[in-house]
Coordinates of C-alpha atoms in Angstrom, one line a residue:
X16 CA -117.3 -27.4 47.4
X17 CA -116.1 -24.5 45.5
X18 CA -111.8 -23.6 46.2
X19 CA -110.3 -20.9 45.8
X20 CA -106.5 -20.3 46.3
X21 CA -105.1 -17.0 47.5
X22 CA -101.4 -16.5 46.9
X23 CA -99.8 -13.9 48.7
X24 CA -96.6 -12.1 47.4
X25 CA -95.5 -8.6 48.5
X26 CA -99.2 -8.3 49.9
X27 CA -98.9 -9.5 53.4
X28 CA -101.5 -8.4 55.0
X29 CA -105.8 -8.9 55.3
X30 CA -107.1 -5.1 55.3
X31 CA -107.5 -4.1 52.0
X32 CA -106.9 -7.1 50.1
X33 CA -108.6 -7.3 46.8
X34 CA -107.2 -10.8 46.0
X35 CA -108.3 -12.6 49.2
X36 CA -112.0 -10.2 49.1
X37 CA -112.4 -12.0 45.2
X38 CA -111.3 -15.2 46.2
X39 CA -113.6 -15.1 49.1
X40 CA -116.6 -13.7 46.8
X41 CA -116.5 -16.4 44.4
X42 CA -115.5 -19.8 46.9
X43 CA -116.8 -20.7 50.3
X44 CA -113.3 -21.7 51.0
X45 CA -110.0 -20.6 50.3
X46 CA -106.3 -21.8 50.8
X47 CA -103.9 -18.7 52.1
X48 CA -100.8 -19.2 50.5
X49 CA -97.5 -18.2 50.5
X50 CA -94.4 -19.7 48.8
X51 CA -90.7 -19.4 49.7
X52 CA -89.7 -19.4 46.1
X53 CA -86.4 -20.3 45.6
X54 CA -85.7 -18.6 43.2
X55 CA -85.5 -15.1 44.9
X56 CA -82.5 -16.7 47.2
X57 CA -80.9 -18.0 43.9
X58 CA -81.2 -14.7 42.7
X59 CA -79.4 -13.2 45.6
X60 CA -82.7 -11.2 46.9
X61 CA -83.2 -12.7 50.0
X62 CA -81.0 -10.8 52.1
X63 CA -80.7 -11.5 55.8
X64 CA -83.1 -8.0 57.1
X65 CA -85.2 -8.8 54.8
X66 CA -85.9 -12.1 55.6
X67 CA -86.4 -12.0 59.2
X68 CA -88.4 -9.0 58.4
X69 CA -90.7 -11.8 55.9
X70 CA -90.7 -13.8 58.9
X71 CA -92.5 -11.6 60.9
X72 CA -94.8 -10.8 58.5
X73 CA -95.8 -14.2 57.9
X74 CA -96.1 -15.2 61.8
X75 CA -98.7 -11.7 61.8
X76 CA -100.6 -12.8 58.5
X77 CA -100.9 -16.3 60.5
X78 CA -102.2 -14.7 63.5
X79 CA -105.1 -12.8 61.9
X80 CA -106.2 -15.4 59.7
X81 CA -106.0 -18.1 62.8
X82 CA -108.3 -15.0 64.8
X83 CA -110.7 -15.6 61.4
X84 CA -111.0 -19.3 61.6
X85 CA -108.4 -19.8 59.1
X86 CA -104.5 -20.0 58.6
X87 CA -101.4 -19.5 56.3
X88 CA -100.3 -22.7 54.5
X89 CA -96.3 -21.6 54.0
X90 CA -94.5 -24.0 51.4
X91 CA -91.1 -23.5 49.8
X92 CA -89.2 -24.5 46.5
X93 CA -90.1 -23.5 42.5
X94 CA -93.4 -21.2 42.6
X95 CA -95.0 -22.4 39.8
X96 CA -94.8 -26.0 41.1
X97 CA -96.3 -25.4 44.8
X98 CA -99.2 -23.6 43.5
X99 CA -100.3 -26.0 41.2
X100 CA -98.9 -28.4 44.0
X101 CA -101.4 -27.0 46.6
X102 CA -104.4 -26.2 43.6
X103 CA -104.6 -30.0 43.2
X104 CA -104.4 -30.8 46.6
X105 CA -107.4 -28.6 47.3
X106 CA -109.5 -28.7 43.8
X107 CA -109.5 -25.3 43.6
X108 CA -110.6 -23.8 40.4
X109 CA -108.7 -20.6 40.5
X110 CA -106.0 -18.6 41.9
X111 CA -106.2 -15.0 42.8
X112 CA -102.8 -12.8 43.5
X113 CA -101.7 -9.2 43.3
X114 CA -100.2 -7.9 40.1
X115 CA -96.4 -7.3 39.7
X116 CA -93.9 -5.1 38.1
X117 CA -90.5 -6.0 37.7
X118 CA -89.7 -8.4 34.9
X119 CA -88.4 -11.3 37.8
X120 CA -92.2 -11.2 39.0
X121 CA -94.2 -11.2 35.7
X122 CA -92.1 -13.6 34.5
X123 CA -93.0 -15.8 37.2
X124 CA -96.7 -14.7 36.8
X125 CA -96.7 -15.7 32.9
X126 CA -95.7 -19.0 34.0
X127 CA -97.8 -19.6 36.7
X128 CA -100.6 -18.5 34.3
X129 CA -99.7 -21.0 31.9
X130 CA -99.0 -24.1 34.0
X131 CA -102.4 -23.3 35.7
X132 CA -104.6 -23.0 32.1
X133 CA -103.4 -26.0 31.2
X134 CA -104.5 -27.6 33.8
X135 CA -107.7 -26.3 33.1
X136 CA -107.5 -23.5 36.2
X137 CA -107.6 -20.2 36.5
X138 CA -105.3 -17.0 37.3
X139 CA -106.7 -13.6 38.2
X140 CA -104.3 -10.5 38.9
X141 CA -105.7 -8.2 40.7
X142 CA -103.9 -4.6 40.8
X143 CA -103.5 -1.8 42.6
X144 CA -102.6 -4.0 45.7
X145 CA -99.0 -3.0 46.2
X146 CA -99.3 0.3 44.3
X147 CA -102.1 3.0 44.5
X148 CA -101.8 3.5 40.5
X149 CA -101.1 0.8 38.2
X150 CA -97.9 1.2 35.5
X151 CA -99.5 2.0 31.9
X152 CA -102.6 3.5 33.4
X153 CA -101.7 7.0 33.3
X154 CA -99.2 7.7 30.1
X155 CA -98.4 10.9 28.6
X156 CA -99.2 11.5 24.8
X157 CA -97.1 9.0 22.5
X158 CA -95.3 7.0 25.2
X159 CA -95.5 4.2 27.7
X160 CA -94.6 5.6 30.3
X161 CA -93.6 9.2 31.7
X162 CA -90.0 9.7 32.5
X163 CA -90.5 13.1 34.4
X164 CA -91.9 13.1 37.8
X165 CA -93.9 16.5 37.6
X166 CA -96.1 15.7 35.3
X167 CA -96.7 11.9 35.9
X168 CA -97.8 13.4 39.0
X169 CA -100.1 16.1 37.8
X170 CA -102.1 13.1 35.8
X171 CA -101.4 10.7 38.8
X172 CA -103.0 12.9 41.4
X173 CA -106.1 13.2 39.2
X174 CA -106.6 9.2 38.9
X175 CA -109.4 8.0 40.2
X176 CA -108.7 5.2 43.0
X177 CA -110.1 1.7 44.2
X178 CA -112.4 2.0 47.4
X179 CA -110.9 0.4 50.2
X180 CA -111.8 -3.3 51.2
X181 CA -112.4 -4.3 54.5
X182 CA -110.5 -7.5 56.0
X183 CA -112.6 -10.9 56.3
X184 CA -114.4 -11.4 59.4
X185 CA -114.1 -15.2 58.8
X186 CA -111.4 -17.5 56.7
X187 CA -112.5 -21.1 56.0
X188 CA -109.3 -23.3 55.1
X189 CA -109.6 -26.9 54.1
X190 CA -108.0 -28.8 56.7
X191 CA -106.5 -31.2 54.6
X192 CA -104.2 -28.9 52.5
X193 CA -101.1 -28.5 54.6
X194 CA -97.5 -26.7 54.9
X195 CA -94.6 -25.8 56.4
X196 CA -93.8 -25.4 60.1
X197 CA -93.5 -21.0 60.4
X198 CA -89.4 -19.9 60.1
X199 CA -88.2 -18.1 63.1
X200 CA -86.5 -15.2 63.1
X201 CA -83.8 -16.7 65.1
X202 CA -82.9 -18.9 62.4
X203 CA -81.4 -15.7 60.2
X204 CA -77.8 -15.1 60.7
X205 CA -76.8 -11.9 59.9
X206 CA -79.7 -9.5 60.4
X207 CA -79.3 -5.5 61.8
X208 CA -79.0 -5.1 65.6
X209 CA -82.0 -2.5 65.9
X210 CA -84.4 -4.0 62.6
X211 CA -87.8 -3.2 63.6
X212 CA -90.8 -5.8 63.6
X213 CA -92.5 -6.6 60.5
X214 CA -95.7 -7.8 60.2
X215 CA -99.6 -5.9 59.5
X216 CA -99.7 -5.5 63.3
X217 CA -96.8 -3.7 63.1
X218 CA -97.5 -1.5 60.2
X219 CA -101.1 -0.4 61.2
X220 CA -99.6 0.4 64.6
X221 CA -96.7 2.8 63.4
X222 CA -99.6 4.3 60.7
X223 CA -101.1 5.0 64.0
X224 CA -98.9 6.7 66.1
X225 CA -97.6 8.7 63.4
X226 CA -100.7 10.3 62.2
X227 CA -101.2 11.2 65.9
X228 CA -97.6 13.1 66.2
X229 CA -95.8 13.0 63.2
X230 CA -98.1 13.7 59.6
X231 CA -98.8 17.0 60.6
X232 CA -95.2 18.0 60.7
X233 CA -94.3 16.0 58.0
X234 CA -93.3 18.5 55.2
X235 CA -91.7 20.5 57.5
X236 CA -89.7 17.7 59.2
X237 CA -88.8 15.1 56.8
X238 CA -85.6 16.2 55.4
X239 CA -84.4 17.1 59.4
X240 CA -81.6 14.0 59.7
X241 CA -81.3 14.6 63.7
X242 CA -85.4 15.2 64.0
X243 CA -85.5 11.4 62.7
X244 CA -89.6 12.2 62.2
X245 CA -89.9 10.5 59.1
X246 CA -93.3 8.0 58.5
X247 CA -90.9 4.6 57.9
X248 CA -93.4 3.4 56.8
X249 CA -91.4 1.9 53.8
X250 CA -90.2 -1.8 54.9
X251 CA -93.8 -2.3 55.5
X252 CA -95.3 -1.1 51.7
X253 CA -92.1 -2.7 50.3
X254 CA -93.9 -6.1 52.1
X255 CA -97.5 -5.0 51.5
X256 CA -98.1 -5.2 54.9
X257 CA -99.9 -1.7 54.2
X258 CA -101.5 -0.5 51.3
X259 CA -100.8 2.4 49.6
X260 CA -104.4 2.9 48.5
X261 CA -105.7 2.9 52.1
X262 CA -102.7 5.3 53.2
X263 CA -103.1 7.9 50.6
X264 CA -107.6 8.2 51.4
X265 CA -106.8 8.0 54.9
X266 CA -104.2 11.1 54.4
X267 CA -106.4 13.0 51.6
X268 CA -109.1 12.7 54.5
X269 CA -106.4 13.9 57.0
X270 CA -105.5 17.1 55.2
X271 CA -102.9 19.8 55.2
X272 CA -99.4 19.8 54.1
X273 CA -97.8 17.2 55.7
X274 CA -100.6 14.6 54.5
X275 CA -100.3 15.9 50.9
X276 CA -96.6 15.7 51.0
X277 CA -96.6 11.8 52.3
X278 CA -99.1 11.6 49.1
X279 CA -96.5 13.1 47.1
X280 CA -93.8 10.3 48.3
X281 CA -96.1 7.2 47.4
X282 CA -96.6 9.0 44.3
X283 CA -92.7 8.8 43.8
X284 CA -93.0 5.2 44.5
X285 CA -95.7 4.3 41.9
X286 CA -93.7 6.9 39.4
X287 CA -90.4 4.4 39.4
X288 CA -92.9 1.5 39.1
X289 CA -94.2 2.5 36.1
X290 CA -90.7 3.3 35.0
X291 CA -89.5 0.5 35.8
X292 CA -92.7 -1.6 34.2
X293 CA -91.5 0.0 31.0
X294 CA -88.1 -0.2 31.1
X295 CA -87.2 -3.4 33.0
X296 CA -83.7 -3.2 32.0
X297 CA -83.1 -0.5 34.0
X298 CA -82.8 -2.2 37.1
X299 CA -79.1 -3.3 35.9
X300 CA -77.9 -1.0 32.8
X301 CA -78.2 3.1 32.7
X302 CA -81.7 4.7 31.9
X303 CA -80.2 7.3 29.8
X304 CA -76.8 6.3 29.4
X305 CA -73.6 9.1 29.9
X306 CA -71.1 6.5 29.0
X307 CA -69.2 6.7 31.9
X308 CA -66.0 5.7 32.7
X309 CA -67.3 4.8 36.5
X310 CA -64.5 3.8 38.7
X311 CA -65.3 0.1 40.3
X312 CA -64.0 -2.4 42.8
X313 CA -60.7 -2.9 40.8
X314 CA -59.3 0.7 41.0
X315 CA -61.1 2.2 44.0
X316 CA -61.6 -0.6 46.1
X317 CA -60.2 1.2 49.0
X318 CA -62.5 3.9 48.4
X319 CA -65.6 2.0 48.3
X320 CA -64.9 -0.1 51.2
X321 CA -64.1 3.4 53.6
X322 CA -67.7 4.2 52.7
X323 CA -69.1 1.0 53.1
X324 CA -67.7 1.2 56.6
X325 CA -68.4 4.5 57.4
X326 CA -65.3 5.9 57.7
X327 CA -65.1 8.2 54.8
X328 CA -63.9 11.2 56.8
X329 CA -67.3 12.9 55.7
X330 CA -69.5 12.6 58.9
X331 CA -72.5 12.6 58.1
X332 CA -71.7 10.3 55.2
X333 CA -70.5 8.0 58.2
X334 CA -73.1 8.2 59.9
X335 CA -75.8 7.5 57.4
X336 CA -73.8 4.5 56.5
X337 CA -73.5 3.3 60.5
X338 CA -77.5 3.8 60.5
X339 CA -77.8 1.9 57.3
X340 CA -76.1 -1.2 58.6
X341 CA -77.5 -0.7 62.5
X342 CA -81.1 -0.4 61.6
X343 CA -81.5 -1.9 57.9
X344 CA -82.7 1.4 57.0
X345 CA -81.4 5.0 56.4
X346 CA -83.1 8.6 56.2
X347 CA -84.2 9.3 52.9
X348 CA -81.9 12.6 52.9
X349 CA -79.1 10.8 53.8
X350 CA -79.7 8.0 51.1
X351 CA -79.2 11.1 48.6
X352 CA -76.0 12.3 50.4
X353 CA -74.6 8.9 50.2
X354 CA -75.4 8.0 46.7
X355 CA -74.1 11.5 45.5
X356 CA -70.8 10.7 47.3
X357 CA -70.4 7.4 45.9
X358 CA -71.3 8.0 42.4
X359 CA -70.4 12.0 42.3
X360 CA -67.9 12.8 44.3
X361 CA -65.7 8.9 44.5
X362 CA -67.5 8.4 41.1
X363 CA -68.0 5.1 41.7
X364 CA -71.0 2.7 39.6
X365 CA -73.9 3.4 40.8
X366 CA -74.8 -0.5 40.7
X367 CA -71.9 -0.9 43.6
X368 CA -73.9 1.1 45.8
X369 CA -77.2 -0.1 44.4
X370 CA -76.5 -3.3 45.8
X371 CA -74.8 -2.1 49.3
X372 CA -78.2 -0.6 49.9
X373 CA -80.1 -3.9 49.1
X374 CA -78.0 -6.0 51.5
X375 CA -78.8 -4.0 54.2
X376 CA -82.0 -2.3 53.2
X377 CA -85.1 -4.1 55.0
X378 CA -87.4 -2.0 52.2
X379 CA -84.9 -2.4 50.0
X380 CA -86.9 -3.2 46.2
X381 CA -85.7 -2.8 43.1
X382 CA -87.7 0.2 41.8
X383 CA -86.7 2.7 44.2
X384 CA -83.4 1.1 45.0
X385 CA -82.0 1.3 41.4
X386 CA -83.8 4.1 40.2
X387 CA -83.4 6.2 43.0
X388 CA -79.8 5.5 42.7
X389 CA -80.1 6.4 38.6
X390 CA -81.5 9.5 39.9
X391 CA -78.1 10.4 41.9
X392 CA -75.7 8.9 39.3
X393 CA -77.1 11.2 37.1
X394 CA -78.3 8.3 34.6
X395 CA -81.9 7.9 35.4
X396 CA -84.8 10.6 35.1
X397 CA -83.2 13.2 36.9
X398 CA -83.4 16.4 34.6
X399 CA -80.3 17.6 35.9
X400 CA -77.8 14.5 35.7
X401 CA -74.7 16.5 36.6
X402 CA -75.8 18.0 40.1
X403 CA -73.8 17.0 43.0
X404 CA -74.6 17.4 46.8
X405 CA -72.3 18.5 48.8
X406 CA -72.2 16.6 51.9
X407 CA -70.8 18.8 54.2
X408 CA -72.8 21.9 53.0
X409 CA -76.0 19.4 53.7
X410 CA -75.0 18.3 57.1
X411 CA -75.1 22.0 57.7
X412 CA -78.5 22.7 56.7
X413 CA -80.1 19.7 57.8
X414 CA -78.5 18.3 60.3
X415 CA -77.2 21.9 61.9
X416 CA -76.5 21.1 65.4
X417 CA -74.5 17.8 64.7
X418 CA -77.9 15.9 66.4
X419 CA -77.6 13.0 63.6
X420 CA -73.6 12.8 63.4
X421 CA -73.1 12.6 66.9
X422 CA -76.1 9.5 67.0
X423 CA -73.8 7.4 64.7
X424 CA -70.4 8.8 65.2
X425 CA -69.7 8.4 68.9
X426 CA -65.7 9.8 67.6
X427 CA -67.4 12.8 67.5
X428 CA -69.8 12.6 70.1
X429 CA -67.9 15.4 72.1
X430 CA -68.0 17.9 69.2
X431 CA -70.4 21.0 68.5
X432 CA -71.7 22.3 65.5
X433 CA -69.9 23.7 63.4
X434 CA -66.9 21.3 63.4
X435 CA -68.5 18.1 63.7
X436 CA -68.9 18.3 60.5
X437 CA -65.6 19.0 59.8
X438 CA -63.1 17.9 62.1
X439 CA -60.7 17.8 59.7
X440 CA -59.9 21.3 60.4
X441 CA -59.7 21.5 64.1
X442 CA -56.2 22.5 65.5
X443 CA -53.5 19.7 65.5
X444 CA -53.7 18.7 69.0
X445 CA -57.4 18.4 69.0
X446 CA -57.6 16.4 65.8
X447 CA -54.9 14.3 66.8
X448 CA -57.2 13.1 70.0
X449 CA -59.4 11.7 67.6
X450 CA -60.0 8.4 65.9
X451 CA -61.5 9.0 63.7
X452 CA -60.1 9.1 59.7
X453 CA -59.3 12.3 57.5
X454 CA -61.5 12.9 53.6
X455 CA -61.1 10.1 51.3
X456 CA -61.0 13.0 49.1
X457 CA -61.0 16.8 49.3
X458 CA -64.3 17.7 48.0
X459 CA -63.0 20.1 45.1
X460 CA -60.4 17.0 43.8
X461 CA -63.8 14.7 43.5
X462 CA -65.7 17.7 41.9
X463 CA -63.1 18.3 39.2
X464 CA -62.8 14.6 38.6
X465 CA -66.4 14.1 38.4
X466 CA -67.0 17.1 35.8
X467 CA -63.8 15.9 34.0
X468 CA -65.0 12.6 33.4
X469 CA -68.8 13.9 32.2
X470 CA -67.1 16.5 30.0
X471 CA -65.1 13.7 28.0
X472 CA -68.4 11.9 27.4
X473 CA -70.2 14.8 26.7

């Protein structure tokens, strides 16, 4: 009987699943696999949301594929060596996964390919699976890759895509390949109070309720901190437990603003991707490089731990930074507000923060996470590196009644707008009654600093 094994990464879900639909195609029988590489806890990725988040998602893949006849076989340790572990154990003749992009993962794919051929086996990558448009397939004229957003986009929006595939109606598993019992989530320490619940189920259900009350809004409402009407929708792309190729047809079909703005954002997504795909080293050392000077843990260590805390002085700085480690998620807005402060106005390495935002980040990935964080520091593909938010002008405008500081800053929870944003200049009696800290920094001290230290390199 012909095997086929099925090894799920960041792709953890059954709808639209071009792996499992091949492997199903071309073997009567498949194993569902997925490995708990150790690697990526070695490596410091598996943080504590994320994992239980993983967790779910694996108890949900489980689920659907025990409704379909079949089930997951979980194992854990090197890769390479449980897949060709559980390919002899079955007699499979091939493996079928979802294509990766960051140099970690296709590493690991160039070695599961060669372990597997010499074995006389088979690998097949499959891609666009956990993006819409694969890295190299668009490229501008004379380069690998497009380091301007605008016009990958332009080409991106014109790219033809895959046709959805439907989910299996029935998953044969051969009974004698086994694995591991499922983890719990109660068995990870450390996780956010409020992190949401991974898994397909999950994801299709927020897809759901969103396009009934939030899409249509969306471009109007995104950026609006205290509105909190954003899709997130991110932890569960980050995990595959949605595809991006489904979600962009199913919003082109939808229509209007809103939908073509939510296009616009997993265009983003696939743009650092590519980016990334190109330029692995970016995840660690400066896309275009300003030379900087960056203050670090050394000589403004007090600094960087007031705004790891949230207690900056800067509410809404706080408050982002509160929601960050309450949730395992922030607002996108406020993830630019708080990388600008960090980088811009405490000038700070952008890798410092960079790696806050993947402790607590439950979507937390290394495109978007570094490169988005490039993009603030002013050393990534923004085209203007020297632009700085400030963070009490942007409370203002998009968090204008104080709906989002008060959420996360309960010292200010008796304040109206205009000063809870800045309570620093209340009266003396009425700032005294609060606890809550003064600016690390006035906001024209960081400015000149910042513009000081670019000018030198300049």
């Amino acid at each position: 009987m012909h095997v086929s094994v099925v090894l799920f990464t960041s792709d953890l879900r059954l709808r639209d699943h071009p792996p499992l639909r091949a492997a199903l195609d071309s073997a009567g029988t498949v194993v569902p696999l997925f490995v708990r590489d150790r690697a990526v806890t070695q490596a410091g990725f598996a943080a504590p949301n994320r994992s239980a988040f993983l967790v779910d998602c694996l108890a949900d893949l489980d689920s659907s594929l025990r409704e379909r006849g079949g089930r997951l076989v979980v194992r854990s340790g090197d890769l390479v060596e449980e897949v060709c572990r559980v390919v002899t154990e079955a007699d499979a003749d091939e493996v079928h996964m979802a294509a990766a992009h960051s140099r970690f993962a296709t590493r690991r794919e160039d070695g599961l390919r060669r372990a597997l051929e010499a074995d006389g086996r088979r690998l097949f990558v499959h891609d666009a699976v956990t993006v819409a448009v694969p890295p190299g397939e668009v490229t501008p004229s004379g380069a690998d890759h497009f380091a301007v957003f605008t016009p990958y986009h332009r080409q991106w929006a014109q790219a033809r895509l895959r046709d959805v595939v439907a989910a299996p109606r029935r998953v044969f598993v051969p009974e004698h390949v086994k694995g591991e019992p499922l983890p719990a989530r109660d068995d990870v320490p450390g996780i956010s109070p409020a992190l949401p619940a991974g898994g397909e189920s999950a994801g299709r259900a927020r897809v759901s309720a969103y396009w009934r009350r939030g899409l249509g809004a969306y471009d109007d409402t995104r950026d609006d901190l205290g509105a909190d009407s954003t899709s997130r929708l991110s932890a569960h792309l980050h995990f595959g437990t949605l595809s991006p190729v489904e979600l962009i047809h199913r919003a082109r079909r939808h229509g209007g603003p809103g939908a073509e703005a939510l296009v616009r954002q997993l265009a983003w997504r696939d743009f650092h991707r590519q980016v990334l795909a190109a330029r692995p080293d970016a995840a660690h050392t400066d896309y275009r490089t300003k030379r900087d000077r960056w203050r670090t843990e050394r000589t403004a260590g007090d600094d960087i731990e007031a705004w790891r805390q949230g207690r900056t002085g800067y509410p809404v700085i706080d408050a982002a930074m509160r929601q960050l480690r309450h949730e395992g998620w922030m607002h996108n807005r406020a993830r630019l507000l708080t990388a600008s402060f960090l980088t811009k106005t405490l000038y700070v390495d952008w890798r410092i923060g960079a790696a806050h935002f993947l402790h607590w980040l439950v979507d937390g990935d290394i495109a978007n996470n570094q490169l988005n964080w490039q993009w603030m520091a002013g050393t990534g593909t923004d085209t203007r590196p020297n632009r700085v938010l400030n963070p009490v002008t942007q409370a203002k405008r998009y968090d204008p009644d104080g709906t989002y500081v008060r959420r996360w800053v309960p010292e200010l929870a008796g304040l109206g707008a205009p000063a809870v944003h800045e309570p620093w200049k209340l009266p003396g009696l009425d700032r005294a009654t609060l606890d809550y800290p003064d600016p690390v920094v006035p906001l024209s001290e960081g400015l000149d600093r910042f513009r000081r230290a670019r000018d030198k390199q300049g």
